[in-house]
Amino acid sequence: MKRLLSLLLAAAIPTLPALAQKFEGLVPTPPMGFNTWNTFATNISEVLIMETADTMVKNGMRDAGYNYIVLDDCWALRTRDANGSLVPDPAKFPSGMKALGDYLHARGFKFGIYGCAGSKTCGGYPGSQGHEYQDARLFASWGIDYLKYDWCFTETRNAKEAYTTMRDALFAAGRPVVFSICEWGNSKPWEWAKDVGHLWRTTGDITDSYNAVQRWERGWKLILDLQYSQVQPADGPGNGIGQYAGPGHWNDPDMLEVGNEGLTFAESRAHFSMWCMLAAPLMAGNDVRHMSPEILAVMTNKEVVAIDQDPLGKQGWRFRAEPSREIWVRELANGEWAVALLNTGDTAAELSIDFPHMGFLGNCAIRDLWDKKAAGTTEKAFTKRLESHDVALLRLKPIK
Ligand code: GLA
């Protein structure tokens, strides 16, 4: 009877056009992949993308979850064509974007591209302002699955409106696209972007350093600090911008510099660990074709990636920040926890986590994820010698 009623009702109500919204269900855990910008900037081509994809199949990155390959800025010609369409630079992409997308899809990848809400991209190529619907249709025709959408040359545009316009354009084009908002945290996107995009940058650009500042680029530790100080300086689970992230909508502290030359191995490993604590998108920003086996092992460590990809989708928070030590905690599914101990000092040191004074964690068995071994229980303090800027990353399992 109920079924009959609903069938009758469905027949009586005319089909309305679907209201614009973001595509749901695409990123229940933070997206992972590769982006050209951090290493290649303007020096990009279809050959680079194809070689990168082939490498990621062979070296296990794709199977570890890195499945979005994203072309950043500088892929287009400097002007639109007579129809107002964006044109891929034929010198860099002679086969065209549709063919490149087909190549990636055939190998199990998703295809990402870059655009900008302003009149121009940050690199000075045509922006999508006033062309949103046209560009979204073009991207759909190329098989684009992910759009990173930047904020240069936007003058007085309102960020929420500008990003909502592109969201609606993507939805109207009909091909599900992960929408990556890149307005650098200027208008506090964590407060409004949940229903507009799937991830939003929280800061200006990262660079391959621990704590250098160059123009508006910052080393990863300074970007990590900003995840707290931008909203509320006090440490704690409900503070910082972590409270705004969750399945389908993630804070983006920017792409990885793991493996790039400005970082020591310890700094790369700690950067990766902390991004996993933040439930951050894991977009490789190194040249994966020429990476060391040690860096590959960091990026494909299954147990560490599983922290980032934990299905509960709760971002970690800073429990303690001292001049030479930080402790971060992340609640995981099934009552488990991830805990990171970071040596923020300039020299190697023996550092501890005083677990008996962190009663909220309960009585747990500890596994050290980089050493890949059991490391006692939370009944006692955990102590480890850590190089400068290195990390201990632990997974805690309740003892029943
Ligand atoms: C901005 C973004 C970067 C990158 C460049 C490209 O700076 O924040 O991530 O996309 O533009 O020009």
Tab-separated table of C-alpha atoms and ligand atoms in Angstrom:
chain	number	residue	atom	x	y	z
A	1	MET	CA	0.000	0.000	0.000
A	2	LYS	CA	2.766	2.356	1.036
A	3	ARG	CA	4.674	1.462	-2.115
A	4	LEU	CA	1.618	2.092	-4.282
A	5	LEU	CA	1.099	5.480	-2.645
A	6	SER	CA	4.654	6.576	-3.239
A	7	LEU	CA	4.447	5.416	-6.856
A	8	LEU	CA	1.254	7.446	-7.356
A	9	LEU	CA	2.836	10.468	-5.720
A	10	ALA	CA	5.967	10.183	-7.832
A	11	ALA	CA	3.827	10.090	-10.980
A	12	ALA	CA	1.818	13.128	-9.898
A	13	ILE	CA	4.789	15.410	-9.147
A	14	PRO	CA	6.439	16.816	-12.267
A	15	THR	CA	10.227	16.293	-12.402
A	16	LEU	CA	11.937	19.461	-11.294
A	17	PRO	CA	15.454	20.293	-12.427
A	18	ALA	CA	17.888	19.232	-9.683
A	19	LEU	CA	18.876	22.136	-7.463
A	20	ALA	CA	22.541	22.981	-7.771
A	21	GLN	CA	24.667	21.498	-5.039
A	22	LYS	CA	28.089	20.033	-4.647
A	23	PHE	CA	28.590	16.431	-5.708
A	24	GLU	CA	28.264	14.283	-2.599
A	25	GLY	CA	29.989	11.044	-1.714
A	26	LEU	CA	33.210	11.658	-3.649
A	27	VAL	CA	35.699	12.056	-0.799
A	28	PRO	CA	34.514	10.279	2.368
A	29	THR	CA	38.219	10.324	3.301
A	30	PRO	CA	40.730	13.016	2.270
A	31	PRO	CA	41.687	12.893	-1.418
A	32	MET	CA	45.144	11.550	-2.287
A	33	GLY	CA	47.165	11.977	-5.429
A	34	PHE	CA	49.814	14.042	-7.163
A	35	ASN	CA	49.930	17.711	-8.155
A	36	THR	CA	52.460	19.301	-10.507
A	37	TRP	CA	52.932	22.669	-8.791
A	38	ASN	CA	55.430	22.192	-5.952
A	39	THR	CA	58.129	20.674	-8.146
A	40	PHE	CA	57.315	21.553	-11.737
A	41	ALA	CA	55.446	24.891	-11.619
A	42	THR	CA	55.179	26.038	-15.245
A	43	ASN	CA	57.370	23.208	-16.592
A	44	ILE	CA	54.544	20.724	-17.253
A	45	SER	CA	53.542	18.543	-20.197
A	46	GLU	CA	51.523	15.484	-21.142
A	47	VAL	CA	54.751	13.470	-21.131
A	48	LEU	CA	55.352	14.421	-17.495
A	49	ILE	CA	51.805	13.417	-16.565
A	50	MET	CA	51.976	10.100	-18.407
A	51	GLU	CA	55.378	9.221	-16.957
A	52	THR	CA	54.165	10.190	-13.496
A	53	ALA	CA	51.093	7.975	-13.855
A	54	ASP	CA	53.146	5.051	-15.152
A	55	THR	CA	55.564	5.434	-12.240
A	56	MET	CA	52.763	5.572	-9.706
A	57	VAL	CA	51.325	2.329	-11.064
A	58	LYS	CA	54.720	0.599	-10.907
A	59	ASN	CA	55.917	1.917	-7.554
A	60	GLY	CA	52.686	1.127	-5.711
A	61	MET	CA	51.538	4.701	-5.085
A	62	ARG	CA	48.304	4.292	-7.005
A	63	ASP	CA	47.450	1.156	-5.072
A	64	ALA	CA	48.332	2.910	-1.798
A	65	GLY	CA	45.519	5.380	-2.611
A	66	TYR	CA	47.183	8.179	-4.629
A	67	ASN	CA	44.647	8.226	-7.428
A	68	TYR	CA	44.054	11.904	-8.339
A	69	ILE	CA	46.612	13.295	-10.799
A	70	VAL	CA	46.212	17.062	-10.893
A	71	LEU	CA	47.610	19.474	-13.455
A	72	ASP	CA	48.177	22.797	-11.720
A	73	ASP	CA	48.573	26.254	-13.277
A	74	CYS	CA	50.223	27.006	-16.647
A	75	TRP	CA	48.591	24.348	-18.834
A	76	ALA	CA	46.686	26.798	-21.085
A	77	LEU	CA	47.498	29.292	-23.779
A	78	ARG	CA	47.607	32.941	-22.691
A	79	THR	CA	44.356	33.767	-24.498
A	80	ARG	CA	41.006	32.092	-25.066
A	81	ASP	CA	40.006	31.109	-28.627
A	82	ALA	CA	37.421	32.869	-30.808
A	83	ASN	CA	34.595	31.041	-28.979
A	84	GLY	CA	35.914	32.116	-25.622
A	85	SER	CA	37.156	28.599	-24.792
A	86	LEU	CA	40.290	27.820	-22.836
A	87	VAL	CA	42.938	26.204	-25.036
A	88	PRO	CA	45.532	23.764	-23.726
A	89	ASP	CA	49.033	24.803	-24.783
A	90	PRO	CA	49.694	22.567	-27.838
A	91	ALA	CA	53.430	22.628	-27.201
A	92	LYS	CA	52.898	21.071	-23.757
A	93	PHE	CA	49.782	18.986	-24.501
A	94	PRO	CA	49.881	18.118	-28.209
A	95	SER	CA	47.397	15.228	-27.829
A	96	GLY	CA	44.835	17.385	-26.004
A	97	MET	CA	43.236	17.023	-22.610
A	98	LYS	CA	40.614	14.451	-23.562
A	99	ALA	CA	43.340	12.047	-24.677
A	100	LEU	CA	45.334	12.689	-21.506
A	101	GLY	CA	42.251	12.057	-19.369
A	102	ASP	CA	41.616	8.801	-21.255
A	103	TYR	CA	45.223	7.751	-20.588
A	104	LEU	CA	44.818	8.373	-16.864
A	105	HIS	CA	41.383	6.773	-16.597
A	106	ALA	CA	42.612	3.652	-18.400
A	107	ARG	CA	45.213	3.248	-15.652
A	108	GLY	CA	42.795	3.695	-12.779
A	109	PHE	CA	43.477	7.360	-12.039
A	110	LYS	CA	41.206	10.370	-11.798
A	111	PHE	CA	42.107	13.498	-13.757
A	112	GLY	CA	42.412	16.882	-12.051
A	113	ILE	CA	42.967	20.356	-13.477
A	114	TYR	CA	43.454	23.904	-12.218
A	115	GLY	CA	41.413	27.044	-12.781
A	116	CYS	CA	40.987	30.404	-11.115
A	117	ALA	CA	38.045	32.490	-9.913
A	118	GLY	CA	39.693	35.707	-11.083
A	119	SER	CA	40.226	37.268	-14.508
A	120	LYS	CA	43.613	35.517	-14.664
A	121	THR	CA	45.284	32.588	-12.926
A	122	CYS	CA	48.169	33.278	-10.578
A	123	GLY	CA	50.526	32.490	-13.463
A	124	GLY	CA	48.731	34.995	-15.725
A	125	TYR	CA	46.722	32.529	-17.844
A	126	PRO	CA	42.989	33.102	-18.476
A	127	GLY	CA	40.813	32.853	-15.366
A	128	SER	CA	37.239	31.585	-15.295
A	129	GLN	CA	35.510	34.736	-14.060
A	130	GLY	CA	32.486	35.240	-16.350
A	131	HIS	CA	33.205	31.919	-18.130
A	132	GLU	CA	32.296	29.517	-15.323
A	133	TYR	CA	29.595	27.520	-17.128
A	134	GLN	CA	31.542	27.386	-20.393
A	135	ASP	CA	34.709	26.203	-18.620
A	136	ALA	CA	32.856	23.650	-16.498
A	137	ARG	CA	31.326	22.151	-19.658
A	138	LEU	CA	34.729	22.033	-21.320
A	139	PHE	CA	36.251	20.314	-18.268
A	140	ALA	CA	33.409	17.766	-18.275
A	141	SER	CA	34.029	17.068	-21.981
A	142	TRP	CA	37.693	16.326	-21.152
A	143	GLY	CA	36.737	13.898	-18.384
A	144	ILE	CA	37.934	16.103	-15.544
A	145	ASP	CA	37.244	14.634	-12.068
A	146	TYR	CA	38.855	17.258	-9.807
A	147	LEU	CA	39.146	21.035	-10.072
A	148	LYS	CA	41.541	23.110	-7.997
A	149	TYR	CA	40.165	26.634	-8.195
A	150	ASP	CA	42.471	29.497	-7.221
A	151	TRP	CA	41.927	33.071	-6.050
A	152	CYS	CA	44.329	35.383	-7.937
A	153	PHE	CA	43.063	38.499	-9.755
A	154	THR	CA	39.652	38.359	-8.071
A	155	GLU	CA	39.678	42.073	-7.118
A	156	THR	CA	36.531	42.717	-5.082
A	157	ARG	CA	34.827	39.351	-5.676
A	158	ASN	CA	33.103	37.762	-2.724
A	159	ALA	CA	34.706	34.374	-2.141
A	160	LYS	CA	31.605	32.467	-1.121
A	161	GLU	CA	29.677	33.755	-4.129
A	162	ALA	CA	32.515	33.150	-6.570
A	163	TYR	CA	33.074	29.561	-5.417
A	164	THR	CA	29.341	28.875	-5.294
A	165	THR	CA	29.018	30.026	-8.916
A	166	MET	CA	31.679	27.535	-10.000
A	167	ARG	CA	30.130	24.803	-7.863
A	168	ASP	CA	26.797	25.382	-9.619
A	169	ALA	CA	28.500	25.422	-13.023
A	170	LEU	CA	30.207	22.092	-12.304
A	171	PHE	CA	26.934	20.604	-11.105
A	172	ALA	CA	25.129	21.835	-14.225
A	173	ALA	CA	27.841	20.288	-16.428
A	174	GLY	CA	26.809	16.992	-14.865
A	175	ARG	CA	30.155	15.224	-14.376
A	176	PRO	CA	31.022	14.578	-10.717
A	177	VAL	CA	34.026	16.728	-9.804
A	178	VAL	CA	35.898	17.108	-6.531
A	179	PHE	CA	35.983	20.861	-6.003
A	180	SER	CA	39.167	22.075	-4.323
A	181	ILE	CA	38.836	25.629	-3.019
A	182	CYS	CA	42.134	27.516	-3.045
A	183	GLU	CA	41.503	30.958	-1.549
A	184	TRP	CA	44.249	30.579	1.051
A	185	GLY	CA	42.007	30.909	4.098
A	186	ASN	CA	41.443	34.643	3.507
A	187	SER	CA	37.691	34.606	4.114
A	188	LYS	CA	37.707	31.732	6.630
A	189	PRO	CA	36.335	29.173	4.145
A	190	TRP	CA	36.063	26.573	6.928
A	191	GLU	CA	33.044	28.589	8.110
A	192	TRP	CA	31.175	28.551	4.781
A	193	ALA	CA	32.675	26.061	2.341
A	194	LYS	CA	31.289	22.757	3.617
A	195	ASP	CA	28.431	22.774	1.088
A	196	VAL	CA	30.384	24.515	-1.645
A	197	GLY	CA	33.519	22.416	-2.048
A	198	HIS	CA	35.181	19.239	-0.862
A	199	LEU	CA	38.388	20.762	0.499
A	200	TRP	CA	39.597	24.265	1.133
A	201	ARG	CA	43.066	25.676	1.556
A	202	THR	CA	43.573	27.138	5.007
A	203	THR	CA	46.743	29.169	4.375
A	204	GLY	CA	49.032	30.660	1.740
A	205	ASP	CA	51.482	28.419	-0.071
A	206	ILE	CA	53.779	25.815	1.430
A	207	THR	CA	57.458	25.545	0.494
A	208	ASP	CA	60.047	22.795	0.941
A	209	SER	CA	61.381	23.936	4.261
A	210	TYR	CA	60.714	23.260	7.918
A	211	ASN	CA	60.117	26.862	8.963
A	212	ALA	CA	61.385	29.305	6.326
A	213	VAL	CA	59.282	32.242	5.159
A	214	GLN	CA	59.746	33.367	1.536
A	215	ARG	CA	57.374	36.009	0.255
A	216	TRP	CA	54.049	34.414	1.149
A	217	GLU	CA	55.349	30.857	1.185
A	218	ARG	CA	56.029	29.102	4.444
A	219	GLY	CA	57.710	25.939	5.623
A	220	TRP	CA	55.413	23.147	6.749
A	221	LYS	CA	55.863	23.663	10.497
A	222	LEU	CA	54.603	27.251	10.189
A	223	ILE	CA	51.632	26.017	8.146
A	224	LEU	CA	50.976	23.441	10.870
A	225	ASP	CA	51.039	26.190	13.532
A	226	LEU	CA	48.503	28.197	11.532
A	227	GLN	CA	45.961	25.365	11.714
A	228	TYR	CA	45.580	26.456	15.306
A	229	SER	CA	46.404	30.101	15.592
A	230	GLN	CA	44.039	31.276	12.862
A	231	VAL	CA	40.940	30.553	14.894
A	232	GLN	CA	41.698	30.041	18.546
A	233	PRO	CA	45.122	29.949	20.064
A	234	ALA	CA	44.186	27.518	22.833
A	235	ASP	CA	45.004	23.837	22.401
A	236	GLY	CA	42.187	21.329	22.678
A	237	PRO	CA	39.864	19.099	20.708
A	238	GLY	CA	37.162	21.694	20.021
A	239	ASN	CA	39.574	24.461	19.098
A	240	GLY	CA	41.441	25.282	15.916
A	241	ILE	CA	39.917	24.797	12.503
A	242	GLY	CA	39.874	21.015	12.885
A	243	GLN	CA	36.340	21.203	14.201
A	244	TYR	CA	35.114	22.178	10.698
A	245	ALA	CA	36.478	19.133	8.851
A	246	GLY	CA	34.773	15.795	8.351
A	247	PRO	CA	33.862	13.188	5.726
A	248	GLY	CA	33.330	14.963	2.406
A	249	HIS	CA	34.733	18.337	3.524
A	250	TRP	CA	38.359	18.762	4.506
A	251	ASN	CA	40.759	21.449	5.632
A	252	ASP	CA	43.635	21.596	3.148
A	253	PRO	CA	46.950	22.727	4.676
A	254	ASP	CA	48.421	22.563	1.139
A	255	MET	CA	50.199	19.919	-0.880
A	256	LEU	CA	53.049	17.756	0.289
A	257	GLU	CA	56.698	18.770	0.098
A	258	VAL	CA	57.722	15.269	1.210
A	259	GLY	CA	60.881	14.223	-0.628
A	260	ASN	CA	61.777	17.709	-1.853
A	261	GLU	CA	65.303	18.939	-1.373
A	262	GLY	CA	64.750	21.618	1.258
A	263	LEU	CA	63.738	18.978	3.827
A	264	THR	CA	65.860	16.432	5.689
A	265	PHE	CA	64.545	12.881	5.700
A	266	ALA	CA	63.314	13.412	9.277
A	267	GLU	CA	61.500	16.594	8.243
A	268	SER	CA	59.839	14.839	5.304
A	269	ARG	CA	58.708	11.991	7.508
A	270	ALA	CA	57.418	14.339	10.205
A	271	HIS	CA	55.631	16.522	7.630
A	272	PHE	CA	53.885	13.427	6.245
A	273	SER	CA	52.951	12.222	9.720
A	274	MET	CA	51.519	15.569	10.769
A	275	TRP	CA	49.465	15.874	7.565
A	276	CYS	CA	48.012	12.461	8.404
A	277	MET	CA	47.188	13.723	11.912
A	278	LEU	CA	45.383	16.673	10.278
A	279	ALA	CA	43.264	14.421	8.017
A	280	ALA	CA	44.809	16.462	5.222
A	281	PRO	CA	44.547	15.733	1.518
A	282	LEU	CA	47.757	13.892	0.597
A	283	MET	CA	48.823	15.364	-2.745
A	284	ALA	CA	52.389	14.379	-3.562
A	285	GLY	CA	54.387	17.415	-4.662
A	286	ASN	CA	57.696	15.745	-5.495
A	287	ASP	CA	59.020	14.206	-8.701
A	288	VAL	CA	57.769	10.676	-8.110
A	289	ARG	CA	59.798	9.448	-11.112
A	290	HIS	CA	63.017	10.131	-9.245
A	291	MET	CA	62.212	9.565	-5.582
A	292	SER	CA	64.389	7.635	-3.136
A	293	PRO	CA	63.171	4.248	-1.888
A	294	GLU	CA	63.100	5.722	1.645
A	295	ILE	CA	60.722	8.521	0.646
A	296	LEU	CA	58.556	6.078	-1.310
A	297	ALA	CA	58.394	3.898	1.800
A	298	VAL	CA	57.245	6.908	3.850
A	299	MET	CA	54.497	7.862	1.412
A	300	THR	CA	53.238	4.307	0.963
A	301	ASN	CA	53.458	3.158	4.589
A	302	LYS	CA	50.038	1.535	4.842
A	303	GLU	CA	49.617	1.993	8.580
A	304	VAL	CA	50.473	5.688	8.380
A	305	VAL	CA	48.254	6.345	5.368
A	306	ALA	CA	45.486	4.566	7.304
A	307	ILE	CA	45.708	7.291	9.964
A	308	ASP	CA	45.048	9.934	7.320
A	309	GLN	CA	42.267	7.859	5.780
A	310	ASP	CA	40.585	6.865	9.033
A	311	PRO	CA	36.852	6.478	8.324
A	312	LEU	CA	35.750	8.507	11.363
A	313	GLY	CA	37.158	11.542	9.545
A	314	LYS	CA	37.981	13.534	12.677
A	315	GLN	CA	40.911	15.904	12.356
A	316	GLY	CA	43.630	15.665	15.015
A	317	TRP	CA	44.352	18.385	17.529
A	318	ARG	CA	47.329	19.758	19.396
A	319	PHE	CA	47.475	18.519	22.960
A	320	ARG	CA	50.765	20.178	23.949
A	321	ALA	CA	53.062	22.734	22.344
A	322	GLU	CA	56.386	23.460	24.026
A	323	PRO	CA	59.589	24.930	22.576
A	324	SER	CA	61.156	21.508	22.026
A	325	ARG	CA	58.187	19.163	21.831
A	326	GLU	CA	54.661	18.927	20.494
A	327	ILE	CA	52.108	16.223	21.105
A	328	TRP	CA	49.138	15.816	18.769
A	329	VAL	CA	46.187	13.478	19.232
A	330	ARG	CA	43.669	12.185	16.726
A	331	GLU	CA	40.577	10.182	17.538
A	332	LEU	CA	40.118	7.217	15.195
A	333	ALA	CA	37.250	4.847	14.491
A	334	ASN	CA	36.517	2.030	16.973
A	335	GLY	CA	37.844	3.898	20.002
A	336	GLU	CA	41.426	3.913	18.714
A	337	TRP	CA	43.763	6.912	18.722
A	338	ALA	CA	46.734	8.247	16.803
A	339	VAL	CA	49.322	10.188	18.787
A	340	ALA	CA	52.269	12.098	17.323
A	341	LEU	CA	55.320	13.251	19.246
A	342	LEU	CA	57.292	15.886	17.337
A	343	ASN	CA	60.803	17.030	18.170
A	344	THR	CA	60.562	20.770	17.467
A	345	GLY	CA	64.045	21.390	18.860
A	346	ASP	CA	67.234	21.930	16.867
A	347	THR	CA	69.020	18.871	18.260
A	348	ALA	CA	68.288	15.201	18.784
A	349	ALA	CA	66.587	14.563	22.126
A	350	GLU	CA	64.982	11.912	24.275
A	351	LEU	CA	61.312	12.913	24.427
A	352	SER	CA	58.360	11.486	26.292
A	353	ILE	CA	54.597	11.342	26.291
A	354	ASP	CA	53.256	11.066	29.805
A	355	PHE	CA	50.384	8.709	28.976
A	356	PRO	CA	49.289	8.118	32.601
A	357	HIS	CA	48.381	11.844	32.648
A	358	MET	CA	46.296	11.568	29.483
A	359	GLY	CA	43.463	9.599	31.027
A	360	PHE	CA	41.015	10.379	28.208
A	361	LEU	CA	42.908	7.910	26.001
A	362	GLY	CA	42.021	4.984	28.247
A	363	ASN	CA	44.157	1.886	28.705
A	364	CYS	CA	45.636	1.115	25.304
A	365	ALA	CA	48.298	-0.951	23.616
A	366	ILE	CA	50.772	1.178	21.653
A	367	ARG	CA	52.149	0.448	18.210
A	368	ASP	CA	55.009	2.562	16.838
A	369	LEU	CA	54.099	3.006	13.157
A	370	TRP	CA	57.519	4.060	11.819
A	371	ASP	CA	59.384	1.364	13.744
A	372	LYS	CA	56.560	-1.079	12.908
A	373	LYS	CA	56.531	-2.650	16.331
A	374	ALA	CA	54.662	-2.821	19.626
A	375	ALA	CA	55.750	-0.192	22.143
A	376	GLY	CA	54.120	-1.043	25.489
A	377	THR	CA	50.898	0.349	26.878
A	378	THR	CA	49.577	3.694	28.078
A	379	GLU	CA	50.049	2.593	31.684
A	380	LYS	CA	53.569	3.974	31.376
A	381	ALA	CA	55.096	7.014	29.711
A	382	PHE	CA	56.373	6.495	26.162
A	383	THR	CA	59.956	7.651	25.565
A	384	LYS	CA	61.936	7.786	22.347
A	385	ARG	CA	65.097	9.437	21.069
A	386	LEU	CA	64.171	11.600	18.096
A	387	GLU	CA	66.354	13.502	15.664
A	388	SER	CA	65.694	17.213	15.304
A	389	HIS	CA	62.301	17.698	13.585
A	390	ASP	CA	61.602	13.964	13.539
A	391	VAL	CA	58.433	12.372	14.837
A	392	ALA	CA	57.141	9.294	16.600
A	393	LEU	CA	53.769	8.256	15.262
A	394	LEU	CA	51.769	5.874	17.441
A	395	ARG	CA	48.513	3.998	17.070
A	396	LEU	CA	46.683	3.188	20.301
A	397	LYS	CA	44.243	0.309	20.610
A	398	PRO	CA	42.030	-0.087	23.687
A	399	ILE	CA	42.873	-3.141	25.810
A	400	LYS	CA	39.605	-4.946	26.431
B	1	GLA	C1	48.644	29.816	-6.019
B	1	GLA	C2	48.225	28.519	-5.326
B	1	GLA	C3	49.298	27.460	-5.553
B	1	GLA	C4	49.482	27.238	-7.053
B	1	GLA	C5	49.817	28.555	-7.748
B	1	GLA	C6	49.805	28.418	-9.253
B	1	GLA	O1	49.793	30.360	-5.444
B	1	GLA	O2	48.019	28.746	-3.969
B	1	GLA	O3	48.966	26.258	-4.913
B	1	GLA	O4	48.320	26.677	-7.590
B	1	GLA	O5	48.881	29.577	-7.395
B	1	GLA	O6	50.076	29.627	-9.903
